[in-house]
Amino acid sequence: MPTFVPPVRDMQFVIEEIGALDRIAALPGYGEATRDLVAAVLEEAGRFGAGELAPLNPVGDRQGCRLDAGKVRLPDGFATAYARFVEGGWNAVAFDPEFGGQGLPWLVATAVQEVWHAANMAFGLIPMLTQGAVELLSLHGDPDQKALLLPKLVSGEWTGTMNLTEPGAGSDLGALRTRAVRDGDHYRITGQKIFITAGEHDAAANIVHLVLARLPDAPPGPKGISLFVVPKFLVNADGSLGKRNDVTCLKLEHKLGIHGSPTCVMAFGEDEGAIGTLVGRENQGLALMFTMMNNARLAVGLQGVAVAERAAQKAVAYARERVQGVAPGRDAPGPILHHPDVRRMLMTQRALTEAGRALTYFTAAQLDLARHAPDKAERAAAHALVDLLIPVVKGWATANGVTVADLAVQVFGGMGYVEESGVAQHLRDARIAPIYEGTNGIQAMDLIGRKLIRDQGAAMDALLAAIDTTLAELAARPDDADLAPVRHGLAAGRAALADSVALILRAQAGDPAFAGAVATPFLDLTGVVAGGWMAARMALAATRRLAEGAEDQAFLAAKRTTARFYAEQILPRAGGLAAMVAAGAASVTALPADLF
Amino acid sequence: MPTFVPPVRDMQFVIEEIGALDRIAALPGYGEATRDLVAAVLEEAGRFGAGELAPLNPVGDRQGCRLDAGKVRLPDGFATAYARFVEGGWNAVAFDPEFGGQGLPWLVATAVQEVWHAANMAFGLIPMLTQGAVELLSLHGDPDQKALLLPKLVSGEWTGTMNLTEPGAGSDLGALRTRAVRDGDHYRITGQKIFITAGEHDAAANIVHLVLARLPDAPPGPKGISLFVVPKFLVNADGSLGKRNDVTCLKLEHKLGIHGSPTCVMAFGEDEGAIGTLVGRENQGLALMFTMMNNARLAVGLQGVAVAERAAQKAVAYARERVQGVAPGRDAPGPILHHPDVRRMLMTQRALTEAGRALTYFTAAQLDLARHAPDKAERAAAHALVDLLIPVVKGWATANGVTVADLAVQVFGGMGYVEESGVAQHLRDARIAPIYEGTNGIQAMDLIGRKLIRDQGAAMDALLAAIDTTLAELAARPDDADLAPVRHGLAAGRAALADSVALILRAQAGDPAFAGAVATPFLDLTGVVAGGWMAARMALAATRRLAEGAEDQAFLAAKRTTARFYAEQILPRAGGLAAMVAAGAASVTALPADLF
């Protein structure tokens, strides 16, 4: 079984063709992101991920993390690998050079992060959470907070956490009860938080907790929540570490997967109250938190892509070496790779993984445009697309992560069910992504409510128009044996999506349960069609490169075949999903609650 | 969180209305199976399952089994519970009274077994494997084998195993290498078998291994395999236990789930050769094994239903008690059960579980008819339906088991990912069922090849005709607000299935890869439509009972609502699946093998 092979060529292809690297590199501040530099960064990231992180992945799964007297030990090798990760500058790729970052586009940073998650998803969570803290403080921190915290967080010497969830406040953060009391120029925080990723560990000198809490005089519900920075060690004015803050890890969760990542129950202020400083203004915490959620949700969607890539690689390797049965058209037993039903599984993995990667990178590129495009209208258009696509990437790509890992277990057959083969770990790891950072049900409601109904379909119309552009390009090649079915499938999917959109905008006004009842099939539908659009665009790009006489003909031809598979074997789901939306809430909500 | 509540009322409803208990009880030999007796048996089974087996389910998951010097210890409590199980006569429900069985119909035994699997799937595997051994020896054993082994296997004092798989022979049993050499009136068996469920344990006085092996002069491939009985302890002519046979458990697998079930690597004949007796004739082992596979595959499909039932119960209980957010049309936070998106998950669980149960029991009833109907043509028709539906039940109901358990994890949100909540166990347990007893890919190939193409669609035509009968009954009630959409959905699904059947029968001749490439969506399609047929029949039966003034109105009304949900939210998948079949093998097999 080969170890993880970073899909660098695929990443580059998507960065260049779907992310439109040249256009991103032309944005102010991104001039360094040339094709050559990006290729070099990806090669190097791939080497680090495959060489240092991937071998630790099964170690983390087997050992898990250990809590002893408030100290958390990561699995063997994790702390050392993290030190090398920081040393290599990997934590700083996308951040502002003002604080020590390398200032590369999110498009590129997204690809780099895919390597970490694919190599070792549990490890990848540490920089992912730190990234959230950097984003948040960069946007909303005061100058002191930025100066004291950002350089260390950007380098990765310190790590960050997000302390949102409480036992009674998960999807409904408005219900949270952690208290903050003013005490001079700072606040004293008291309360318990659960599901805190990397809340305590031994890989960094300090941990910067971002904590949602409620002031005594705050209004009830979501408008009474404030955001605080609560470092594990207080930070002196000169940047040196001060005394230990009143923050403790009480317990580690015993989870289905990502055993290498410590999921902590955190106690704030069990003694004198944890010292924190306010971020932004009082009672604006939830709004501030939401401004960084786009990025975090994109990162979780990316985990879905990454774990899919890793699991699919294992499935292919196994299908290549496992000899069993005589495939059609052959006369002797051979590798199961040649059985059409196994091929279907491998092609499904490939199509979903590649389309998910493309959609995730595309969204990251829109994020770059939304922030750096010189033209205001262009920024606004990109921003609208980001907002629309984030819940789709999060919901659809994480569901695909589970699907693809599940298929990998199935390709392995009985061996897949045996933990030694290592493939079940990916299924267990993948399963968290549809849950955290807002469950996929929450994503679906966000998509249909805030992203579709609120603007009456304006952002969705832009997406549909973009799909139409691709359809027109496909229509220009009616005799192409791969592109013709791609066009056919995408056109049908696009029509199903447009029908659903029109129906939702018409129907939801009359029935308060309607949007919630159809939200999930609508998200799936949007994902399936957007993925089909991505597959089509990759096929068109490959066709163009082939016509230009590109060298990697087999690689490019595979993109065309994969797009056709997507159109013929994945896009047909769209019609059924649209029918589910059209059926509305009736049978979803009809059963009286006491009959369940 | 309540413990497991056996769905006795649902089981009775399905046994009576879908399994047509009255008709089965009218068959020769089944006269005792009255409605009252069946109700009493189910109540008692439910009490045993909920009271004795369900509490051991998390124990088995946490402890697993232990191997020490060749001896396997089941998790705490399992051996005692098994002794009570045997004492209560539960092992003998469906078996021939000649050997101590109770001679109840498979229809009833299937419901009883659902209780064991739902309460504790790992425990349920012990009687399930013994059942396979009983079936096989009843059909193919010689008089001595029957007399010596069956009474103890029927009572459950001894348990049975199926020794098929070897490291190089899984789906392709023809490749197996275990050797058998004639030695007087018996045989000496030498070789290693893997994935042997309950191959060794401490709950029974003896274990009867049924072992596939190859004689020295046997033809190569599947036609050179013979079947042997190899008991752990040799059995003297008077039925007493003799010396220990040369069979050892070398290793227990560390699995994703069903930790309470010992999955053994078994060594036969490490010393002098394990002593075995031949079952049937030499070189006919595989054919004999196949005659009992129908039953085993039905049992695995039933596990899918059972684990779905258990997981769905947990999801409902959690959704009822977990307060989070304000549901549409309400003005205060309440249980998540009221959120439409959660409702969708719970209704999906309910619809898939109930339809799967109905299809499984229906198939079991056909098995009874195939064996006991006085009329030869009726037996043949039932037999053809059993053969057609077995791979569908196995493939579709086990896939649904995973889907429903996965949804349960999602309903629990973050808590679902934490092992303490117990819901993740069901997902881990459920995941084996699509793999063992022939992977679902093997089932799909069996369905399309042996069950559809071989008889040129004759059995399938009978199924379609039966669906038409149901459609006609629905058509007689055009104004019924629930039944009208049920009819609409089922008619569309039926049309999609019929189209696919016609297309497959036309297309497969020209392309050897075609059947394999479309087998999986075709099985899914058949399952979705057959499940919709079951849901419709349950709704019609409920409607009739309601018109007759039945007492349990809410229960019956729920069947109508659930059928409508199935028609509106599950059957729409049929069109897409038919489109995947119609697209054929092209894009499934087009990618050159070296490009994966």
mmCIF file with all atom_site columns, C-alpha atoms in Angstrom, chain A residues 167-172 195 251 253-258 316 320 322 324-325 328 337-338 340-341 343-344 346-347 350 406 409-410 413-415 417-420 424 427-429 431-432 434-435 439-441 445 512-513 516-518 520-521 554 558 561 564-565 568-569 572-573 576 579-580 583-584 586-591 593 595-596, chain B residues 167-172 195 251 253-258 316 320 322 324-325 328 337-338 340-341 343-344 346-347 350 406 409-410 413-415 417-420 424 427-429 431-432 434-435 439-441 445 512-513 516-518 520-521 554 558 561 564-565 568-569 572-573 576 579-580 583-584 586-591 593-596:
data_model
loop_
_atom_site.group_PDB
_atom_site.id
_atom_site.type_symbol
_atom_site.label_atom_id
_atom_site.label_alt_id
_atom_site.label_comp_id
_atom_site.label_asym_id
_atom_site.label_entity_id
_atom_site.label_seq_id
_atom_site.pdbx_PDB_ins_code
_atom_site.Cartn_x
_atom_site.Cartn_y
_atom_site.Cartn_z
_atom_site.occupancy
_atom_site.B_iso_or_equiv
_atom_site.pdbx_formal_charge
_atom_site.auth_seq_id
_atom_site.auth_comp_id
_atom_site.auth_asym_id
_atom_site.auth_atom_id
_atom_site.pdbx_PDB_model_num
ATOM 1   C CA . PRO A 1 167 ? -24.097 21.881  26.729  1.00 0.00 ? 167 PRO A CA 1
ATOM 2   C CA . GLY A 1 168 ? -27.294 23.874  26.197  1.00 0.00 ? 168 GLY A CA 1
ATOM 3   C CA . ALA A 1 169 ? -26.087 25.983  23.284  1.00 0.00 ? 169 ALA A CA 1
ATOM 4   C CA . GLY A 1 170 ? -25.012 24.260  20.100  1.00 0.00 ? 170 GLY A CA 1
ATOM 5   C CA . SER A 1 171 ? -26.761 25.210  16.884  1.00 0.00 ? 171 SER A CA 1
ATOM 6   C CA . ASP A 1 172 ? -28.564 27.867  18.931  1.00 0.00 ? 172 ASP A CA 1
ATOM 7   C CA . PHE A 1 195 ? -16.373 20.473  21.922  1.00 0.00 ? 195 PHE A CA 1
ATOM 8   C CA . LYS A 1 251 ? -12.153 16.247  29.982  1.00 0.00 ? 251 LYS A CA 1
ATOM 9   C CA . GLU A 1 253 ? -14.203 13.462  24.481  1.00 0.00 ? 253 GLU A CA 1
ATOM 10  C CA . HIS A 1 254 ? -13.973 9.876   23.306  1.00 0.00 ? 254 HIS A CA 1
ATOM 11  C CA . LYS A 1 255 ? -14.966 10.263  19.705  1.00 0.00 ? 255 LYS A CA 1
ATOM 12  C CA . LEU A 1 256 ? -15.842 8.187   16.645  1.00 0.00 ? 256 LEU A CA 1
ATOM 13  C CA . GLY A 1 257 ? -12.862 9.631   14.781  1.00 0.00 ? 257 GLY A CA 1
ATOM 14  C CA . ILE A 1 258 ? -10.194 12.362  14.625  1.00 0.00 ? 258 ILE A CA 1
ATOM 15  C CA . VAL A 1 316 ? -7.492  2.662   -5.932  1.00 0.00 ? 316 VAL A CA 1
ATOM 16  C CA . ARG A 1 320 ? -5.064  -2.458  -8.142  1.00 0.00 ? 320 ARG A CA 1
ATOM 17  C CA . ARG A 1 322 ? -6.387  -7.220  -4.824  1.00 0.00 ? 322 ARG A CA 1
ATOM 18  C CA . GLN A 1 324 ? -10.340 -11.588 -7.168  1.00 0.00 ? 324 GLN A CA 1
ATOM 19  C CA . GLY A 1 325 ? -12.516 -13.025 -9.910  1.00 0.00 ? 325 GLY A CA 1
ATOM 20  C CA . PRO A 1 328 ? -15.877 -9.249  -18.139 1.00 0.00 ? 328 PRO A CA 1
ATOM 21  C CA . LEU A 1 337 ? -9.987  -2.626  -10.550 1.00 0.00 ? 337 LEU A CA 1
ATOM 22  C CA . HIS A 1 338 ? -11.186 -4.277  -13.754 1.00 0.00 ? 338 HIS A CA 1
ATOM 23  C CA . PRO A 1 340 ? -17.166 -2.650  -13.741 1.00 0.00 ? 340 PRO A CA 1
ATOM 24  C CA . ASP A 1 341 ? -18.953 -2.385  -10.396 1.00 0.00 ? 341 ASP A CA 1
ATOM 25  C CA . ARG A 1 343 ? -14.948 0.925   -11.436 1.00 0.00 ? 343 ARG A CA 1
ATOM 26  C CA . ARG A 1 344 ? -18.246 2.599   -10.683 1.00 0.00 ? 344 ARG A CA 1
ATOM 27  C CA . LEU A 1 346 ? -13.746 4.396   -8.058  1.00 0.00 ? 346 LEU A CA 1
ATOM 28  C CA . MET A 1 347 ? -15.203 6.736   -10.673 1.00 0.00 ? 347 MET A CA 1
ATOM 29  C CA . ARG A 1 350 ? -12.994 10.510  -8.427  1.00 0.00 ? 350 ARG A CA 1
ATOM 30  C CA . ASP A 1 406 ? -17.662 4.875   2.778   1.00 0.00 ? 406 ASP A CA 1
ATOM 31  C CA . VAL A 1 409 ? -14.441 0.809   2.870   1.00 0.00 ? 409 VAL A CA 1
ATOM 32  C CA . GLN A 1 410 ? -16.712 -1.005  0.417   1.00 0.00 ? 410 GLN A CA 1
ATOM 33  C CA . GLY A 1 413 ? -14.656 -5.425  1.344   1.00 0.00 ? 413 GLY A CA 1
ATOM 34  C CA . GLY A 1 414 ? -14.090 -7.392  4.536   1.00 0.00 ? 414 GLY A CA 1
ATOM 35  C CA . MET A 1 415 ? -10.630 -5.850  4.912   1.00 0.00 ? 415 MET A CA 1
ATOM 36  C CA . TYR A 1 417 ? -14.079 -3.370  8.146   1.00 0.00 ? 417 TYR A CA 1
ATOM 37  C CA . VAL A 1 418 ? -10.836 -4.374  9.823   1.00 0.00 ? 418 VAL A CA 1
ATOM 38  C CA . GLU A 1 419 ? -9.158  -1.376  11.423  1.00 0.00 ? 419 GLU A CA 1
ATOM 39  C CA . GLU A 1 420 ? -5.650  -2.552  10.486  1.00 0.00 ? 420 GLU A CA 1
ATOM 40  C CA . ALA A 1 424 ? -12.134 2.762   8.196   1.00 0.00 ? 424 ALA A CA 1
ATOM 41  C CA . LEU A 1 427 ? -14.776 7.074   7.328   1.00 0.00 ? 427 LEU A CA 1
ATOM 42  C CA . ARG A 1 428 ? -14.705 7.728   11.066  1.00 0.00 ? 428 ARG A CA 1
ATOM 43  C CA . ASP A 1 429 ? -12.702 10.922  10.605  1.00 0.00 ? 429 ASP A CA 1
ATOM 44  C CA . ARG A 1 431 ? -18.021 11.776  9.737   1.00 0.00 ? 431 ARG A CA 1
ATOM 45  C CA . ILE A 1 432 ? -17.362 14.822  11.910  1.00 0.00 ? 432 ILE A CA 1
ATOM 46  C CA . PRO A 1 434 ? -21.079 17.226  8.335   1.00 0.00 ? 434 PRO A CA 1
ATOM 47  C CA . ILE A 1 435 ? -21.580 18.010  12.029  1.00 0.00 ? 435 ILE A CA 1
ATOM 48  C CA . THR A 1 439 ? -24.386 21.009  10.994  1.00 0.00 ? 439 THR A CA 1
ATOM 49  C CA . ASN A 1 440 ? -25.243 20.413  7.376   1.00 0.00 ? 440 ASN A CA 1
ATOM 50  C CA . GLY A 1 441 ? -28.873 21.040  8.292   1.00 0.00 ? 441 GLY A CA 1
ATOM 51  C CA . MET A 1 445 ? -31.125 26.520  6.219   1.00 0.00 ? 445 MET A CA 1
ATOM 52  C CA . PRO A 1 512 ? -43.327 28.923  7.623   1.00 0.00 ? 512 PRO A CA 1
ATOM 53  C CA . ALA A 1 513 ? -42.189 25.281  7.592   1.00 0.00 ? 513 ALA A CA 1
ATOM 54  C CA . GLY A 1 516 ? -36.807 24.183  6.556   1.00 0.00 ? 516 GLY A CA 1
ATOM 55  C CA . ALA A 1 517 ? -38.553 21.150  5.164   1.00 0.00 ? 517 ALA A CA 1
ATOM 56  C CA . VAL A 1 518 ? -36.952 21.366  1.717   1.00 0.00 ? 518 VAL A CA 1
ATOM 57  C CA . THR A 1 520 ? -31.596 19.724  2.685   1.00 0.00 ? 520 THR A CA 1
ATOM 58  C CA . PRO A 1 521 ? -32.618 18.439  -0.768  1.00 0.00 ? 521 PRO A CA 1
ATOM 59  C CA . ALA A 1 554 ? -3.705  11.284  -20.576 1.00 0.00 ? 554 ALA A CA 1
ATOM 60  C CA . ALA A 1 558 ? -9.193  11.805  -17.882 1.00 0.00 ? 558 ALA A CA 1
ATOM 61  C CA . THR A 1 561 ? -14.014 11.192  -19.067 1.00 0.00 ? 561 THR A CA 1
ATOM 62  C CA . ARG A 1 564 ? -18.884 12.649  -18.629 1.00 0.00 ? 564 ARG A CA 1
ATOM 63  C CA . PHE A 1 565 ? -19.195 10.200  -15.740 1.00 0.00 ? 565 PHE A CA 1
ATOM 64  C CA . GLU A 1 568 ? -24.231 10.572  -16.658 1.00 0.00 ? 568 GLU A CA 1
ATOM 65  C CA . GLN A 1 569 ? -23.975 9.037   -13.209 1.00 0.00 ? 569 GLN A CA 1
ATOM 66  C CA . PRO A 1 572 ? -29.250 12.457  -12.797 1.00 0.00 ? 572 PRO A CA 1
ATOM 67  C CA . ARG A 1 573 ? -29.869 12.822  -9.056  1.00 0.00 ? 573 ARG A CA 1
ATOM 68  C CA . GLY A 1 576 ? -35.237 13.608  -7.980  1.00 0.00 ? 576 GLY A CA 1
ATOM 69  C CA . ALA A 1 579 ? -39.056 16.687  -7.088  1.00 0.00 ? 579 ALA A CA 1
ATOM 70  C CA . MET A 1 580 ? -38.443 16.393  -3.333  1.00 0.00 ? 580 MET A CA 1
ATOM 71  C CA . ALA A 1 583 ? -43.326 18.118  -2.888  1.00 0.00 ? 583 ALA A CA 1
ATOM 72  C CA . GLY A 1 584 ? -42.807 20.670  -0.151  1.00 0.00 ? 584 GLY A CA 1
ATOM 73  C CA . ALA A 1 586 ? -46.603 18.452  3.615   1.00 0.00 ? 586 ALA A CA 1
ATOM 74  C CA . SER A 1 587 ? -45.503 14.902  4.224   1.00 0.00 ? 587 SER A CA 1
ATOM 75  C CA . VAL A 1 588 ? -42.331 16.026  5.980   1.00 0.00 ? 588 VAL A CA 1
ATOM 76  C CA . THR A 1 589 ? -44.185 17.707  8.834   1.00 0.00 ? 589 THR A CA 1
ATOM 77  C CA . ALA A 1 590 ? -47.588 15.972  8.757   1.00 0.00 ? 590 ALA A CA 1
ATOM 78  C CA . LEU A 1 591 ? -46.956 13.307  11.377  1.00 0.00 ? 591 LEU A CA 1
ATOM 79  C CA . ALA A 1 593 ? -45.092 14.805  17.173  1.00 0.00 ? 593 ALA A CA 1
ATOM 80  C CA . LEU A 1 595 ? -46.548 9.555   16.983  1.00 0.00 ? 595 LEU A CA 1
ATOM 81  C CA . PHE A 1 596 ? -42.793 9.399   16.586  1.00 0.00 ? 596 PHE A CA 1
ATOM 82  C CA . PRO B 1 167 ? -7.081  -14.446 2.416   1.00 0.00 ? 167 PRO B CA 1
ATOM 83  C CA . GLY B 1 168 ? -7.086  -15.066 -1.355  1.00 0.00 ? 168 GLY B CA 1
ATOM 84  C CA . ALA B 1 169 ? -10.713 -16.147 -1.686  1.00 0.00 ? 169 ALA B CA 1
ATOM 85  C CA . GLY B 1 170 ? -13.443 -13.723 -0.699  1.00 0.00 ? 170 GLY B CA 1
ATOM 86  C CA . SER B 1 171 ? -16.021 -12.823 -3.304  1.00 0.00 ? 171 SER B CA 1
ATOM 87  C CA . ASP B 1 172 ? -14.352 -15.411 -5.533  1.00 0.00 ? 172 ASP B CA 1
ATOM 88  C CA . PHE B 1 195 ? -13.562 -13.592 8.913   1.00 0.00 ? 195 PHE B CA 1
ATOM 89  C CA . LYS B 1 251 ? -6.475  -14.217 15.963  1.00 0.00 ? 251 LYS B CA 1
ATOM 90  C CA . GLU B 1 253 ? -9.937  -9.075  14.079  1.00 0.00 ? 253 GLU B CA 1
ATOM 91  C CA . HIS B 1 254 ? -10.016 -5.543  15.428  1.00 0.00 ? 254 HIS B CA 1
ATOM 92  C CA . LYS B 1 255 ? -13.062 -4.214  13.648  1.00 0.00 ? 255 LYS B CA 1
ATOM 93  C CA . LEU B 1 256 ? -14.936 -0.965  13.052  1.00 0.00 ? 256 LEU B CA 1
ATOM 94  C CA . GLY B 1 257 ? -18.007 -2.364  14.792  1.00 0.00 ? 257 GLY B CA 1
ATOM 95  C CA . ILE B 1 258 ? -19.816 -5.456  16.099  1.00 0.00 ? 258 ILE B CA 1
ATOM 96  C CA . VAL B 1 316 ? -36.412 10.210  18.053  1.00 0.00 ? 316 VAL B CA 1
ATOM 97  C CA . ARG B 1 320 ? -37.713 14.841  21.762  1.00 0.00 ? 320 ARG B CA 1
ATOM 98  C CA . ARG B 1 322 ? -32.938 18.115  23.071  1.00 0.00 ? 322 ARG B CA 1
ATOM 99  C CA . GLN B 1 324 ? -32.477 23.989  20.718  1.00 0.00 ? 324 GLN B CA 1
ATOM 100 C CA . GLY B 1 325 ? -33.795 26.941  18.757  1.00 0.00 ? 325 GLY B CA 1
ATOM 101 C CA . PRO B 1 328 ? -41.191 27.799  12.603  1.00 0.00 ? 328 PRO B CA 1
ATOM 102 C CA . LEU B 1 337 ? -38.216 17.330  16.904  1.00 0.00 ? 337 LEU B CA 1
ATOM 103 C CA . HIS B 1 338 ? -40.224 20.376  15.807  1.00 0.00 ? 338 HIS B CA 1
ATOM 104 C CA . PRO B 1 340 ? -38.715 20.652  9.800   1.00 0.00 ? 340 PRO B CA 1
ATOM 105 C CA . ASP B 1 341 ? -35.205 19.647  8.779   1.00 0.00 ? 341 ASP B CA 1
ATOM 106 C CA . ARG B 1 343 ? -38.413 15.999  10.908  1.00 0.00 ? 343 ARG B CA 1
ATOM 107 C CA . ARG B 1 344 ? -37.124 15.174  7.445   1.00 0.00 ? 344 ARG B CA 1
ATOM 108 C CA . LEU B 1 346 ? -36.750 11.291  11.325  1.00 0.00 ? 346 LEU B CA 1
ATOM 109 C CA . MET B 1 347 ? -39.308 10.668  8.582   1.00 0.00 ? 347 MET B CA 1
ATOM 110 C CA . ARG B 1 350 ? -39.097 5.851   9.582   1.00 0.00 ? 350 ARG B CA 1
ATOM 111 C CA . ASP B 1 406 ? -25.875 7.830   9.837   1.00 0.00 ? 406 ASP B CA 1
ATOM 112 C CA . VAL B 1 409 ? -25.675 10.430  14.315  1.00 0.00 ? 409 VAL B CA 1
ATOM 113 C CA . GLN B 1 410 ? -26.611 13.617  12.479  1.00 0.00 ? 410 GLN B CA 1
ATOM 114 C CA . GLY B 1 413 ? -25.172 16.552  16.223  1.00 0.00 ? 413 GLY B CA 1
ATOM 115 C CA . GLY B 1 414 ? -21.911 16.866  18.147  1.00 0.00 ? 414 GLY B CA 1
ATOM 116 C CA . MET B 1 415 ? -23.159 14.391  20.740  1.00 0.00 ? 415 MET B CA 1
ATOM 117 C CA . TYR B 1 417 ? -19.831 11.946  17.340  1.00 0.00 ? 417 TYR B CA 1
ATOM 118 C CA . VAL B 1 418 ? -19.094 11.243  20.988  1.00 0.00 ? 418 VAL B CA 1
ATOM 119 C CA . GLU B 1 419 ? -19.078 7.516   21.671  1.00 0.00 ? 419 GLU B CA 1
ATOM 120 C CA . GLU B 1 420 ? -20.725 7.904   25.088  1.00 0.00 ? 420 GLU B CA 1
ATOM 121 C CA . ALA B 1 424 ? -22.200 5.998   16.738  1.00 0.00 ? 424 ALA B CA 1
ATOM 122 C CA . LEU B 1 427 ? -23.353 3.313   12.528  1.00 0.00 ? 427 LEU B CA 1
ATOM 123 C CA . ARG B 1 428 ? -20.206 1.266   13.113  1.00 0.00 ? 428 ARG B CA 1
ATOM 124 C CA . ASP B 1 429 ? -22.195 -1.925  13.573  1.00 0.00 ? 429 ASP B CA 1
ATOM 125 C CA . ARG B 1 431 ? -21.475 -0.792  8.284   1.00 0.00 ? 431 ARG B CA 1
ATOM 126 C CA . ILE B 1 432 ? -20.620 -4.506  8.146   1.00 0.00 ? 432 ILE B CA 1
ATOM 127 C CA . PRO B 1 434 ? -23.301 -4.173  3.149   1.00 0.00 ? 434 PRO B CA 1
ATOM 128 C CA . ILE B 1 435 ? -20.049 -6.135  3.151   1.00 0.00 ? 435 ILE B CA 1
ATOM 129 C CA . THR B 1 439 ? -20.910 -7.551  -0.746  1.00 0.00 ? 439 THR B CA 1
ATOM 130 C CA . ASN B 1 440 ? -23.710 -5.377  -2.031  1.00 0.00 ? 440 ASN B CA 1
ATOM 131 C CA . GLY B 1 441 ? -21.880 -5.243  -5.351  1.00 0.00 ? 441 GLY B CA 1
ATOM 132 C CA . MET B 1 445 ? -24.561 -8.591  -9.913  1.00 0.00 ? 445 MET B CA 1
ATOM 133 C CA . PRO B 1 512 ? -19.981 -7.716  -21.504 1.00 0.00 ? 512 PRO B CA 1
ATOM 134 C CA . ALA B 1 513 ? -19.324 -4.844  -19.096 1.00 0.00 ? 513 ALA B CA 1
ATOM 135 C CA . GLY B 1 516 ? -21.736 -5.048  -14.041 1.00 0.00 ? 516 GLY B CA 1
ATOM 136 C CA . ALA B 1 517 ? -21.536 -1.337  -14.731 1.00 0.00 ? 517 ALA B CA 1
ATOM 137 C CA . VAL B 1 518 ? -25.223 -0.667  -14.078 1.00 0.00 ? 518 VAL B CA 1
ATOM 138 C CA . THR B 1 520 ? -25.642 -1.132  -8.441  1.00 0.00 ? 520 THR B CA 1
ATOM 139 C CA . PRO B 1 521 ? -28.040 1.609   -9.564  1.00 0.00 ? 521 PRO B CA 1
ATOM 140 C CA . ALA B 1 554 ? -53.285 7.185   15.133  1.00 0.00 ? 554 ALA B CA 1
ATOM 141 C CA . ALA B 1 558 ? -49.218 7.283   10.537  1.00 0.00 ? 558 ALA B CA 1
ATOM 142 C CA . THR B 1 561 ? -48.523 9.655   6.212   1.00 0.00 ? 561 THR B CA 1
ATOM 143 C CA . ARG B 1 564 ? -46.944 9.624   1.353   1.00 0.00 ? 564 ARG B CA 1
ATOM 144 C CA . PHE B 1 565 ? -43.544 10.727  2.615   1.00 0.00 ? 565 PHE B CA 1
ATOM 145 C CA . GLU B 1 568 ? -42.830 12.215  -2.250  1.00 0.00 ? 568 GLU B CA 1
ATOM 146 C CA . GLN B 1 569 ? -39.364 12.158  -0.705  1.00 0.00 ? 569 GLN B CA 1
ATOM 147 C CA . PRO B 1 572 ? -38.243 10.513  -6.702  1.00 0.00 ? 572 PRO B CA 1
ATOM 148 C CA . ARG B 1 573 ? -34.794 8.916   -6.627  1.00 0.00 ? 573 ARG B CA 1
ATOM 149 C CA . GLY B 1 576 ? -32.287 9.364   -11.544 1.00 0.00 ? 576 GLY B CA 1
ATOM 150 C CA . ALA B 1 579 ? -31.107 7.432   -15.972 1.00 0.00 ? 579 ALA B CA 1
ATOM 151 C CA . MET B 1 580 ? -27.852 6.061   -14.553 1.00 0.00 ? 580 MET B CA 1
ATOM 152 C CA . ALA B 1 583 ? -26.342 5.785   -19.505 1.00 0.00 ? 583 ALA B CA 1
ATOM 153 C CA . GLY B 1 584 ? -24.780 2.346   -19.460 1.00 0.00 ? 584 GLY B CA 1
ATOM 154 C CA . ALA B 1 586 ? -19.513 3.920   -21.244 1.00 0.00 ? 586 ALA B CA 1
ATOM 155 C CA . SER B 1 587 ? -18.290 6.504   -18.767 1.00 0.00 ? 587 SER B CA 1
ATOM 156 C CA . VAL B 1 588 ? -18.077 3.915   -15.984 1.00 0.00 ? 588 VAL B CA 1
ATOM 157 C CA . THR B 1 589 ? -15.389 1.886   -17.712 1.00 0.00 ? 589 THR B CA 1
ATOM 158 C CA . ALA B 1 590 ? -13.845 4.413   -20.107 1.00 0.00 ? 590 ALA B CA 1
ATOM 159 C CA . LEU B 1 591 ? -10.926 5.554   -17.989 1.00 0.00 ? 591 LEU B CA 1
ATOM 160 C CA . ALA B 1 593 ? -6.760  1.470   -15.701 1.00 0.00 ? 593 ALA B CA 1
ATOM 161 C CA . ASP B 1 594 ? -3.371  3.117   -15.389 1.00 0.00 ? 594 ASP B CA 1
ATOM 162 C CA . LEU B 1 595 ? -4.933  6.563   -15.030 1.00 0.00 ? 595 LEU B CA 1
ATOM 163 C CA . PHE B 1 596 ? -6.492  5.763   -11.678 1.00 0.00 ? 596 PHE B CA 1
#
